Amino acid sequence: MMKQFNLSLATGMLAAVLVSSAAVADDPQNTPIPAFGSQCLSCHGEDGRPELADVPIIAGQQPIYLANALRHYKSGERTNGQALVMQEMVKNLSDEQIVALAQWFGAQQ
Amino acid sequence: MTKIKRRTFLKGAAALSASGALLHHFTSSTAVQAQSSGPAGSTLPARSPLGISDDLFNPTEYSSIDGRLVKTMWMGFNKVILPSGPTILRNFNDSLPGPTLRINAGDTLELAFENRLPENRPDQPTEVNIPNHFNTTNLHYHGFHVSPKGNSDNVYLNIEPGDKFNYVVQVPKDHPAGSYWYHPHRHGSVSAQVAQGAAGMAIIKGALDDVPAIKEAVERVLVIQAPIPGVDGILDSEDPIWPLDAERDFLVNGEYKPRIYIREGEVQRWRILHAGDAQFFPFKIDGLEIYEIGRDGNPLPEARLVEEVHLSPGNRVDVLVKGATPGAYLLRRPFFDQGKQSLPPVHLANIYVIPANDSRVPPGTPFGREIPKGPLPDNPILVDITDAEITHRRKIVLGVEDVKGYFHDTLFTINDEPFDPKRDDVVSKLGSVEEWTLINTTPFPHPIHIHVNPFQVMSVNGVADPDKPWMDTIAVPAAGTVVFRTRFLDFDGRYVMHCHILPHEDTGMMINVNIEP
Ligand SMILES: [Cu+2]
């Protein structure tokens, strides 16, 4: 279990580093969202604070929790109702991309 | 003359007039005219069902005789006075809204249609998903279970300026009774034409009409529209329609803030059509009871007292409204959010409850007083679809993309593709029974309408709807889902499913359904 966490954190770090190499600042909060996540903002808000009342606030949430949530959508463990919307969002994301987005949203204040 | 000035002028005038603005009655006589009959179809002029001259008029009505409704229908320029000033709109039969059609199941609609608009301007986009050719048109019978082919409910037709076309629409004997409607449906010009008010109610008699309490009641037809004029004259650009929050003056039967009279203790039956192009219209009447009895024309299990009625563009609702203590009441759309867009309140009409024996109402006028108790009759062929019947399941994903070169760089998509008239997106067989899951990946709701066969709504955002209502247009919530079931019965051929926020349809949110024999 512990090992898996470390692993995902490591890949997450890696992805985050790769992403931020293109970014202006090394402060994660001011780093633009990776291009493959630009769609997320239309619902979750530019800074992870949604304008829609039934979309969860994910800014500043624990990255591990967010990454696991995204994996559960992808695997179909979270399904039905609005989870189907998220399934569409993550179906073409790799695990590295999932971790990078989880890191990014987690870093928003 | 700027838009602002015209608007200020007329809105000011309307506000000053104590009776509200009866804009359209200036052109037609307010006297109650006699019903006139032609070879196969009679015409009832626009009139107040209570016979009061400053009451909201029901639109002109064409009714079938001996199984046929034979009429000339045309699309042309219609001079109107909107709250924003005088203008010219593309309308049916010089009227805003178009005449109401009233028929029986089993009748044939024989509409000699003429496009009386002038030639299109030469500089038209050639890409199908960019709005174009606002003077090319056709007719769609929204909610009708009829053939989508040939000269029936065929929305692939281009009826060009100057052209004539004879529609023959054979309505089956077992067609569900209810409140339907008609409007143009040519991809590219549908949003512009409907946004200008080209639409009318179409009623198939039966079911609810025969419930004694409803039969006794005065019947009103209310067509809600928010016509958008061109910036300076005739609308020739999609731009004024495009923003969801574009300023819109909502009208009922072409009237701005009309008066609607109800007698004390009276129950009236209102058939309401939302024929607007984009904004949803939730509404309430503070202080009066509203009972919903049908949605999209189909009866609910029983009459139901509701706080607020929800209508998205394309929906109809049948309600009973009860006159309480004499006085004035407001029919209004409250402030609400349509997805991420906040929309302002709308004051749609003033309801006046008058004494039961008001002398302006002629003797013999119907006077309903009861709300029907117990189950309402259902449309016999709309039987619940069971799990065992399902032959196929599909996923339908609604989306939007930024693509350079399109209208406002926007393409709306279904299953990742914008509309292509040549592609068959759904192929199925006559007699198939399918369950579709609609998934909205955008932060705005989309009212999705499918032609020819109605569907039974199973759930919204995963929450089962215990009524399992039969509808033909259902709002898929922003970032939400809808599951419906449908039977492909009686008619093979090609037809469409699309968003009824019509600027979305014109910019891609439509698919072709091909039902093979
Ligand atoms: Cu839409």
XYZ file of C-alpha atoms and ligand atoms in Angstrom:
627
model
C 0.000 0.000 0.000
C 2.660 2.436 1.142
C 4.764 1.486 -1.798
C 1.993 2.259 -4.219
C 1.503 5.706 -2.705
C 5.185 6.453 -3.056
C 5.148 5.272 -6.594
C 2.231 7.419 -7.584
C 3.726 10.385 -5.796
C 6.943 9.855 -7.680
C 5.250 9.667 -11.061
C 3.202 12.625 -10.020
C 6.285 14.617 -9.224
C 7.812 13.614 -12.484
C 4.797 14.650 -14.474
C 4.523 17.907 -12.569
C 8.160 18.669 -13.285
C 7.727 17.897 -16.956
C 4.720 20.144 -17.108
C 6.198 23.050 -15.203
C 9.324 23.101 -17.350
C 7.163 24.940 -19.886
C 5.664 27.225 -17.304
C 6.796 30.683 -16.275
C 6.866 30.328 -12.504
C 7.918 27.406 -10.300
C 5.249 28.344 -7.768
C 2.695 25.560 -8.489
C -0.237 27.828 -7.777
C 0.703 30.136 -10.627
C 1.500 27.380 -13.080
C -1.073 27.127 -15.871
C -3.004 23.864 -16.014
C -1.441 21.298 -18.395
C -3.021 21.547 -21.852
C -4.746 18.150 -21.562
C -6.629 19.511 -18.551
C -7.815 22.805 -20.010
C -11.344 21.371 -20.386
C -11.572 20.719 -16.639
C -11.728 24.441 -15.923
C -15.009 24.971 -17.778
C -16.785 23.133 -14.968
C -14.418 23.174 -12.010
C -13.572 26.867 -12.423
C -10.397 28.643 -13.494
C -8.960 28.095 -10.019
C -10.799 24.922 -9.050
C -13.800 26.868 -7.697
C -16.821 25.977 -9.832
C -19.605 28.325 -10.927
C -21.995 25.371 -11.116
C -23.671 24.481 -7.842
C -23.487 20.703 -8.359
C -19.824 20.460 -9.346
C -17.416 19.719 -6.473
C -14.754 22.197 -5.333
C -11.461 20.414 -5.918
C -9.022 23.300 -5.413
C -6.630 22.537 -2.581
C -7.952 18.988 -2.154
C -5.436 16.261 -1.342
C -3.730 15.231 -4.607
C -3.803 11.548 -3.715
C -7.510 11.699 -3.094
C -8.073 13.521 -6.387
C -5.925 11.078 -8.355
C -7.763 8.120 -6.836
C -11.106 9.704 -7.629
C -10.046 10.154 -11.255
C -8.813 6.551 -11.426
C -12.139 5.358 -10.055
C -13.975 7.194 -12.800
C -11.668 5.710 -15.393
C -12.043 2.155 -14.086
C -15.810 2.504 -13.781
C -15.831 2.066 -9.990
C -17.505 5.465 -9.766
C -20.374 5.384 -12.203
C -23.987 6.495 -12.733
C -25.476 9.979 -12.721
C -22.929 12.774 -12.902
C -20.034 10.348 -12.486
C -20.697 9.423 -16.129
C -19.703 12.979 -17.045
C -16.346 12.510 -15.306
C -15.896 9.111 -16.978
C -15.983 10.917 -20.318
C -13.452 13.446 -19.031
C -10.843 10.894 -17.938
C -11.305 8.116 -20.489
C -8.376 9.258 -22.630
C -6.054 10.393 -19.804
C -2.979 8.348 -18.883
C -2.161 7.707 -15.233
C 0.665 10.257 -15.473
C -1.763 12.859 -16.747
C -4.219 12.004 -13.965
C -1.524 12.500 -11.361
C -0.400 15.774 -12.938
C -3.951 17.146 -12.849
C -4.435 15.950 -9.275
C -1.237 17.770 -8.314
C -2.282 20.902 -10.135
C -5.750 21.127 -8.559
C -4.284 20.185 -5.182
C -1.881 23.121 -5.433
C -4.629 25.708 -6.077
C -5.500 27.677 -2.959
C -32.169 55.800 -34.887
C -30.359 53.671 -32.346
C -31.685 50.470 -30.863
C -31.614 51.986 -27.412
C -33.823 54.878 -28.445
C -36.467 52.716 -30.058
C -36.477 50.443 -27.049
C -36.794 53.272 -24.576
C -39.607 54.789 -26.571
C -41.833 51.774 -26.814
C -41.140 50.261 -23.457
C -41.949 53.608 -21.943
C -45.218 53.722 -23.832
C -46.110 50.211 -22.779
C -45.364 51.014 -19.181
C -47.578 54.095 -19.302
C -50.550 52.270 -20.735
C -52.607 51.001 -17.830
C -53.856 47.993 -19.719
C -50.441 46.737 -20.766
C -49.535 46.755 -24.433
C -51.940 45.017 -26.759
C -49.595 45.473 -29.628
C -51.161 43.155 -32.127
C -54.761 43.970 -31.681
C -54.198 47.233 -33.509
C -54.015 45.327 -36.757
C -56.838 42.860 -36.188
C -60.349 43.682 -35.105
C -60.984 43.153 -31.431
C -64.618 42.311 -32.083
C -65.471 38.650 -31.847
C -65.686 37.470 -35.420
C -67.623 34.505 -36.647
C -65.954 31.235 -37.425
C -65.425 30.774 -41.148
C -65.197 27.448 -42.946
C -63.364 26.527 -46.111
C -63.452 23.296 -48.137
C -61.695 21.243 -45.449
C -60.779 23.255 -42.442
C -62.343 26.069 -40.465
C -60.773 29.258 -39.153
C -61.517 30.697 -35.744
C -60.121 34.231 -35.473
C -57.898 35.232 -32.560
C -60.145 35.913 -29.591
C -60.409 36.121 -25.833
C -61.963 32.902 -24.514
C -63.829 35.121 -22.021
C -64.932 37.618 -24.672
C -63.151 40.514 -22.931
C -61.552 42.960 -25.349
C -58.330 43.638 -23.420
C -57.862 40.009 -22.339
C -55.082 37.890 -23.877
C -56.317 36.498 -27.196
C -55.871 32.873 -28.180
C -54.075 32.797 -31.551
C -56.114 32.299 -34.720
C -57.051 28.642 -34.978
C -57.331 26.325 -38.010
C -59.368 23.155 -37.311
C -59.855 20.071 -39.420
C -63.214 19.098 -40.895
C -64.094 15.498 -41.755
C -60.563 14.239 -41.202
C -58.717 16.893 -43.228
C -57.067 20.196 -42.528
C -56.393 21.880 -45.848
C -54.767 25.301 -45.519
C -52.228 27.562 -47.131
C -49.283 28.286 -44.885
C -46.503 30.655 -45.783
C -43.310 32.074 -44.421
C -42.889 35.754 -45.133
C -41.958 39.131 -43.744
C -44.366 40.285 -41.047
C -44.465 43.859 -39.743
C -44.811 43.920 -35.986
C -44.338 46.312 -33.124
C -42.075 44.823 -30.501
C -41.353 46.477 -27.148
C -38.044 47.542 -28.723
C -39.821 49.240 -31.628
C -41.397 48.462 -34.999
C -39.621 45.809 -37.025
C -40.048 43.088 -39.626
C -39.834 39.402 -38.706
C -39.845 36.163 -40.672
C -43.158 34.646 -39.554
C -45.856 32.215 -40.634
C -49.035 33.620 -42.202
C -48.266 37.208 -41.179
C -48.835 36.345 -37.566
C -46.790 36.195 -34.372
C -47.144 33.401 -33.324
C -48.465 31.366 -36.269
C -52.051 30.064 -36.225
C -52.898 27.142 -33.941
C -53.670 23.899 -35.784
C -56.310 21.692 -34.138
C -56.923 18.194 -35.456
C -57.990 14.683 -34.433
C -55.823 11.596 -34.436
C -56.331 9.931 -37.811
C -56.616 13.248 -39.689
C -54.503 14.367 -42.612
C -52.765 17.726 -42.621
C -52.593 19.080 -46.150
C -50.620 22.275 -45.965
C -49.875 24.126 -49.176
C -46.677 25.799 -48.068
C -45.161 28.843 -49.759
C -41.854 30.503 -49.084
C -42.653 34.170 -49.736
C -39.290 35.460 -48.563
C -36.982 37.211 -51.063
C -33.790 35.638 -52.436
C -30.950 34.993 -49.994
C -28.030 37.368 -50.121
C -25.265 35.906 -52.317
C -22.438 35.900 -49.721
C -23.552 32.830 -47.735
C -21.286 30.440 -45.795
C -21.041 27.030 -47.446
C -20.049 25.123 -44.294
C -23.183 23.365 -42.905
C -22.497 24.225 -39.265
C -22.231 27.982 -39.764
C -25.625 29.774 -39.763
C -26.647 30.555 -43.358
C -29.477 31.241 -45.847
C -32.004 32.793 -43.459
C -34.563 32.944 -46.305
C -34.544 29.189 -46.962
C -36.949 27.194 -44.837
C -39.225 24.167 -44.307
C -41.777 22.873 -41.770
C -41.392 20.470 -38.854
C -44.247 18.988 -36.827
C -42.667 18.863 -33.380
C -43.718 15.851 -31.318
C -45.757 14.251 -34.116
C -45.422 10.512 -34.567
C -45.587 10.580 -38.381
C -43.432 9.612 -41.339
C -40.170 11.593 -41.630
C -40.035 11.008 -45.376
C -41.117 12.659 -48.631
C -43.683 15.390 -48.105
C -44.371 14.468 -44.476
C -42.205 15.544 -41.485
C -39.071 15.774 -43.631
C -36.619 18.288 -42.178
C -33.957 17.709 -44.831
C -35.949 19.771 -47.337
C -34.720 23.166 -48.500
C -37.710 25.240 -49.527
C -36.110 28.137 -51.345
C -37.493 31.670 -51.694
C -40.411 31.661 -54.126
C -40.870 27.871 -53.898
C -44.092 26.101 -53.018
C -44.367 22.693 -51.402
C -47.390 20.579 -50.523
C -47.078 18.858 -47.160
C -49.301 15.838 -46.608
C -48.940 14.589 -43.056
C -50.976 11.502 -42.212
C -51.509 11.380 -38.448
C -52.094 7.788 -37.233
C -55.467 6.872 -35.693
C -53.806 5.908 -32.400
C -51.641 9.048 -32.221
C -51.278 10.303 -28.622
C -53.493 13.323 -27.990
C -51.824 16.462 -26.701
C -50.201 19.836 -27.265
C -47.622 19.798 -30.048
C -46.237 22.524 -32.288
C -44.746 23.390 -35.650
C -41.746 25.462 -36.651
C -39.210 25.673 -39.471
C -36.339 23.198 -39.248
C -33.801 23.930 -41.946
C -30.331 23.443 -40.485
C -28.538 26.783 -40.820
C -31.595 29.027 -40.537
C -33.667 27.325 -37.848
C -32.372 29.427 -34.964
C -32.811 32.702 -36.834
C -36.337 31.883 -37.981
C -37.613 30.467 -34.691
C -35.911 33.303 -32.787
C -37.984 35.692 -34.911
C -41.186 33.926 -33.913
C -41.881 31.456 -36.738
C -43.820 28.876 -34.707
C -47.327 27.877 -33.717
C -49.214 25.422 -31.518
C -50.590 22.164 -32.978
C -53.225 20.361 -30.933
C -54.307 16.761 -31.324
C -57.638 16.382 -29.543
C -58.456 13.695 -26.966
C -57.227 12.215 -23.658
C -57.155 15.126 -21.161
C -59.771 17.036 -23.183
C -62.408 14.457 -22.256
C -61.922 14.661 -18.474
C -65.163 16.320 -17.275
C -63.437 18.894 -15.042
C -61.127 19.890 -17.896
C -63.848 19.828 -20.529
C -65.835 22.417 -18.551
C -62.892 24.789 -18.353
C -62.068 27.732 -20.581
C -59.058 26.786 -22.688
C -56.187 29.114 -23.407
C -53.241 28.673 -25.733
C -50.130 30.523 -24.568
C -47.163 30.673 -26.924
C -44.101 32.090 -25.188
C -41.581 33.721 -27.522
C -38.862 36.340 -27.360
C -38.526 37.587 -30.940
C -35.162 39.021 -31.863
C -35.187 41.691 -34.570
C -32.218 42.630 -36.729
C -30.043 45.392 -35.357
C -31.425 47.751 -37.985
C -34.268 46.026 -39.768
C -34.372 42.451 -40.968
C -32.261 39.945 -39.058
C -29.437 38.875 -41.357
C -26.850 37.805 -38.829
C -26.768 35.237 -36.052
C -24.939 37.694 -33.804
C -27.941 39.220 -31.987
C -29.200 35.711 -31.121
C -25.909 34.147 -30.129
C -25.286 35.333 -26.546
C -27.443 33.352 -24.128
C -28.000 36.524 -22.147
C -28.875 38.677 -25.177
C -31.637 41.035 -24.074
C -34.947 39.418 -24.849
C -38.462 40.763 -24.414
C -40.666 37.772 -23.719
C -44.119 37.856 -25.291
C -47.211 35.686 -24.927
C -49.141 35.268 -28.188
C -47.229 38.270 -29.503
C -48.244 40.494 -26.580
C -45.897 42.227 -24.174
C -47.040 41.861 -20.549
C -50.637 41.020 -21.518
C -53.590 40.845 -19.168
C -55.055 37.406 -18.529
C -58.449 37.296 -16.827
C -59.759 34.515 -14.580
C -63.041 34.643 -12.684
C -63.089 34.120 -8.936
C -63.315 30.377 -8.239
C -62.661 29.562 -11.884
C -60.252 26.864 -13.092
C -58.799 27.540 -16.553
C -56.865 25.120 -18.702
C -53.745 26.597 -20.283
C -51.748 24.878 -22.986
C -48.351 26.521 -22.827
C -45.662 26.261 -25.505
C -42.128 27.513 -25.041
C -41.256 28.483 -28.611
C -38.220 30.572 -27.636
C -34.851 29.806 -29.135
C -32.449 29.713 -26.195
C -33.372 30.738 -22.663
C -35.205 28.373 -20.337
C -38.469 29.623 -18.881
C -39.205 28.460 -15.324
C -42.230 30.388 -14.068
C -44.614 30.888 -11.172
C -47.696 32.915 -10.334
C -47.378 34.259 -6.805
C -50.657 33.758 -4.959
C -52.425 31.470 -7.455
C -52.511 27.685 -7.583
C -51.058 25.996 -10.668
C -51.711 22.276 -11.279
C -49.648 20.467 -13.896
C -51.694 17.937 -15.876
C -49.430 17.168 -18.828
C -45.907 17.610 -20.113
C -45.039 17.757 -23.804
C -48.751 17.115 -24.256
C -48.794 13.763 -22.475
C -50.931 13.470 -19.337
C -49.290 13.182 -15.927
C -50.564 10.396 -13.617
C -52.732 12.957 -11.798
C -53.206 16.724 -11.488
C -50.343 18.044 -9.397
C -50.037 21.301 -7.475
C -46.662 22.879 -8.303
C -44.724 25.890 -6.994
C -42.913 26.463 -10.252
C -43.356 25.165 -13.799
C -40.218 24.246 -15.741
C -40.009 24.772 -19.469
C -37.005 24.519 -21.708
C -37.180 25.656 -25.334
C -39.369 23.169 -27.217
C -41.333 21.930 -24.191
C -45.063 22.230 -23.691
C -46.939 22.003 -20.445
C -50.667 21.707 -19.774
C -51.729 23.363 -16.529
C -54.862 24.253 -14.626
C -54.795 27.697 -13.028
C -57.240 28.551 -10.276
C -58.623 32.061 -9.732
C -58.462 32.919 -6.025
C -59.380 36.229 -4.379
C -60.037 39.012 -6.926
C -56.958 41.120 -7.551
C -53.837 41.328 -9.697
C -51.199 38.605 -9.793
C -47.868 38.382 -11.535
C -46.807 35.596 -13.891
C -43.036 35.756 -13.697
C -39.823 33.955 -14.382
C -37.687 34.214 -11.267
C -33.965 34.938 -11.352
C -32.167 31.678 -12.188
C -28.935 30.189 -13.508
C -28.931 28.450 -16.879
C -25.715 26.499 -16.403
C -22.996 29.051 -15.714
C -25.124 31.935 -17.015
C -27.269 33.936 -14.587
C -30.453 35.141 -16.242
C -32.632 38.028 -15.112
C -36.237 37.778 -13.930
C -39.011 38.283 -16.489
C -42.437 39.775 -15.864
C -44.420 37.843 -18.475
C -48.072 38.664 -17.821
C -50.547 40.164 -15.375
C -53.245 37.828 -14.153
C -56.446 39.553 -13.102
C -58.908 37.632 -10.977
C -62.308 39.262 -11.524
C -65.689 38.644 -9.856
C -67.420 35.438 -10.931
C -70.339 37.408 -12.372
C -68.302 40.055 -14.261
C -70.706 41.515 -16.815
C -68.091 41.620 -19.585
C -68.164 37.822 -19.852
C -71.025 36.783 -22.142
C -73.577 34.332 -20.738
C -72.926 30.763 -21.792
C -69.133 31.091 -21.499
C -67.700 27.857 -20.009
C -66.936 28.062 -16.279
C -64.802 25.235 -14.870
C -64.433 25.033 -11.103
C -62.904 21.632 -10.373
C -59.409 20.211 -10.298
C -59.768 16.611 -11.520
C -59.256 14.066 -8.741
C -57.684 10.643 -9.183
C -55.783 9.290 -12.143
C -55.795 11.186 -15.444
C -56.366 9.166 -18.621
C -53.187 8.131 -20.391
C -52.441 7.897 -24.069
C -53.039 4.181 -24.650
C -50.046 3.456 -26.875
C -47.538 5.069 -24.505
C -47.043 1.976 -22.353
C -44.073 1.771 -19.928
C -40.963 0.293 -21.547
C -39.734 -2.664 -19.487
C -36.120 -3.816 -19.031
C -36.895 -7.004 -20.951
C -37.955 -5.073 -24.044
C -34.646 -3.249 -24.524
C -32.843 -4.452 -27.658
C -29.943 -1.986 -27.594
C -28.252 0.594 -25.358
C -26.369 3.679 -26.529
C -24.292 6.443 -25.065
C -24.803 9.950 -26.485
C -22.176 12.491 -25.408
C -22.929 16.208 -25.764
C -19.904 18.435 -26.168
C -18.491 21.694 -27.421
C -15.162 22.556 -29.037
C -13.280 25.707 -29.933
C -12.484 25.488 -33.636
C -11.097 28.412 -35.586
C -13.087 29.470 -38.626
C -16.524 28.525 -37.305
C -19.163 30.892 -35.982
C -17.584 32.488 -32.909
C -14.976 29.693 -33.245
C -17.533 27.281 -31.789
C -18.667 23.814 -32.822
C -21.193 21.894 -30.754
C -20.846 18.128 -30.996
C -22.664 14.869 -30.334
C -20.379 11.881 -29.791
C -17.444 14.149 -30.681
C -18.748 15.061 -34.139
C -20.547 18.164 -35.390
C -23.595 17.573 -37.604
C -22.986 16.033 -41.021
C -26.126 15.641 -43.148
C -24.577 12.676 -44.988
C -23.530 10.596 -41.967
C -25.886 8.143 -40.224
C -25.040 8.488 -36.550
C -27.589 6.032 -35.237
C -28.763 3.099 -37.341
C -31.519 0.929 -35.950
C -34.426 -1.217 -37.070
C -38.144 -0.638 -37.006
C -39.499 -2.310 -33.869
C -36.265 -1.881 -31.882
C -36.520 -0.606 -28.328
C -33.508 1.330 -27.074
C -32.181 2.905 -23.915
C -30.007 5.973 -24.407
C -27.780 7.619 -21.834
C -27.190 11.285 -22.620
C -24.045 12.717 -21.026
C -23.507 16.465 -21.025
C -19.804 17.398 -20.892
C -20.529 21.139 -21.032
C -21.340 23.621 -18.248
C -24.686 24.510 -19.872
C -27.915 22.483 -20.072
C -29.040 21.237 -23.490
C -32.728 20.481 -24.167
C -32.499 17.464 -26.465
C -35.352 16.730 -28.870
C -35.817 13.679 -31.049
C -38.216 13.548 -33.971
C -40.928 10.979 -34.799
C -40.867 8.830 -31.617
C -41.355 10.195 -28.095
C -39.248 8.787 -25.255
C -39.833 7.786 -21.680
C -37.589 9.595 -19.200
C -36.088 7.102 -16.716
C -33.669 9.251 -14.722
C -31.967 12.637 -14.523
C -28.467 12.791 -12.965
C -28.934 9.186 -11.890
C -32.094 9.948 -9.921
C -35.025 7.864 -11.160
C -38.148 9.800 -12.168
C -41.039 7.862 -10.599
C -43.487 9.288 -13.198
C -41.380 8.010 -16.103
C -42.957 10.776 -18.205
C -43.267 10.484 -21.982
C -41.635 13.515 -23.562
C -40.031 14.626 -26.801
C -37.685 17.299 -25.417
C -35.671 16.871 -22.226
C -33.126 19.221 -20.682
C -29.882 17.375 -19.988
C -28.517 19.371 -17.021
C -25.152 21.120 -17.181
C -22.493 18.496 -16.343
C -25.364 16.053 -15.991
C -27.013 12.998 -17.477
C -30.411 11.750 -18.652
C -31.483 8.178 -19.381
C -34.469 7.644 -21.662
C -36.091 4.727 -23.441
C -37.782 4.785 -26.819
C -39.511 2.471 -29.280
C -38.930 2.904 -33.007
C -42.434 2.211 -34.236
C -44.450 2.483 -37.445
C -42.136 4.726 -39.496
C -38.819 3.905 -41.098
C -36.620 6.586 -42.586
C -34.094 9.188 -41.605
C -34.674 11.936 -39.084
C -32.776 13.924 -36.481
C -32.091 14.407 -32.799
C -30.739 17.793 -31.732
C -30.441 20.509 -29.131
C -33.452 22.824 -28.971
C -31.262 25.746 -28.027
C -31.365 26.351 -31.730
C -28.115 28.307 -32.111
C -26.490 25.096 -30.778
C -28.241 23.047 -33.447
C -27.177 25.420 -36.218
C -23.577 25.200 -35.009
C -23.425 21.415 -34.890
C -25.443 19.801 -32.098
C -27.538 17.420 -34.213
C -27.317 13.795 -35.379
C -29.079 11.676 -37.979
C -31.080 8.650 -36.909
C -31.731 6.104 -39.649
C -34.473 3.580 -38.899
C -34.319 0.743 -41.407
C -37.505 -1.102 -42.368
Cu -27.601 22.956 -26.643
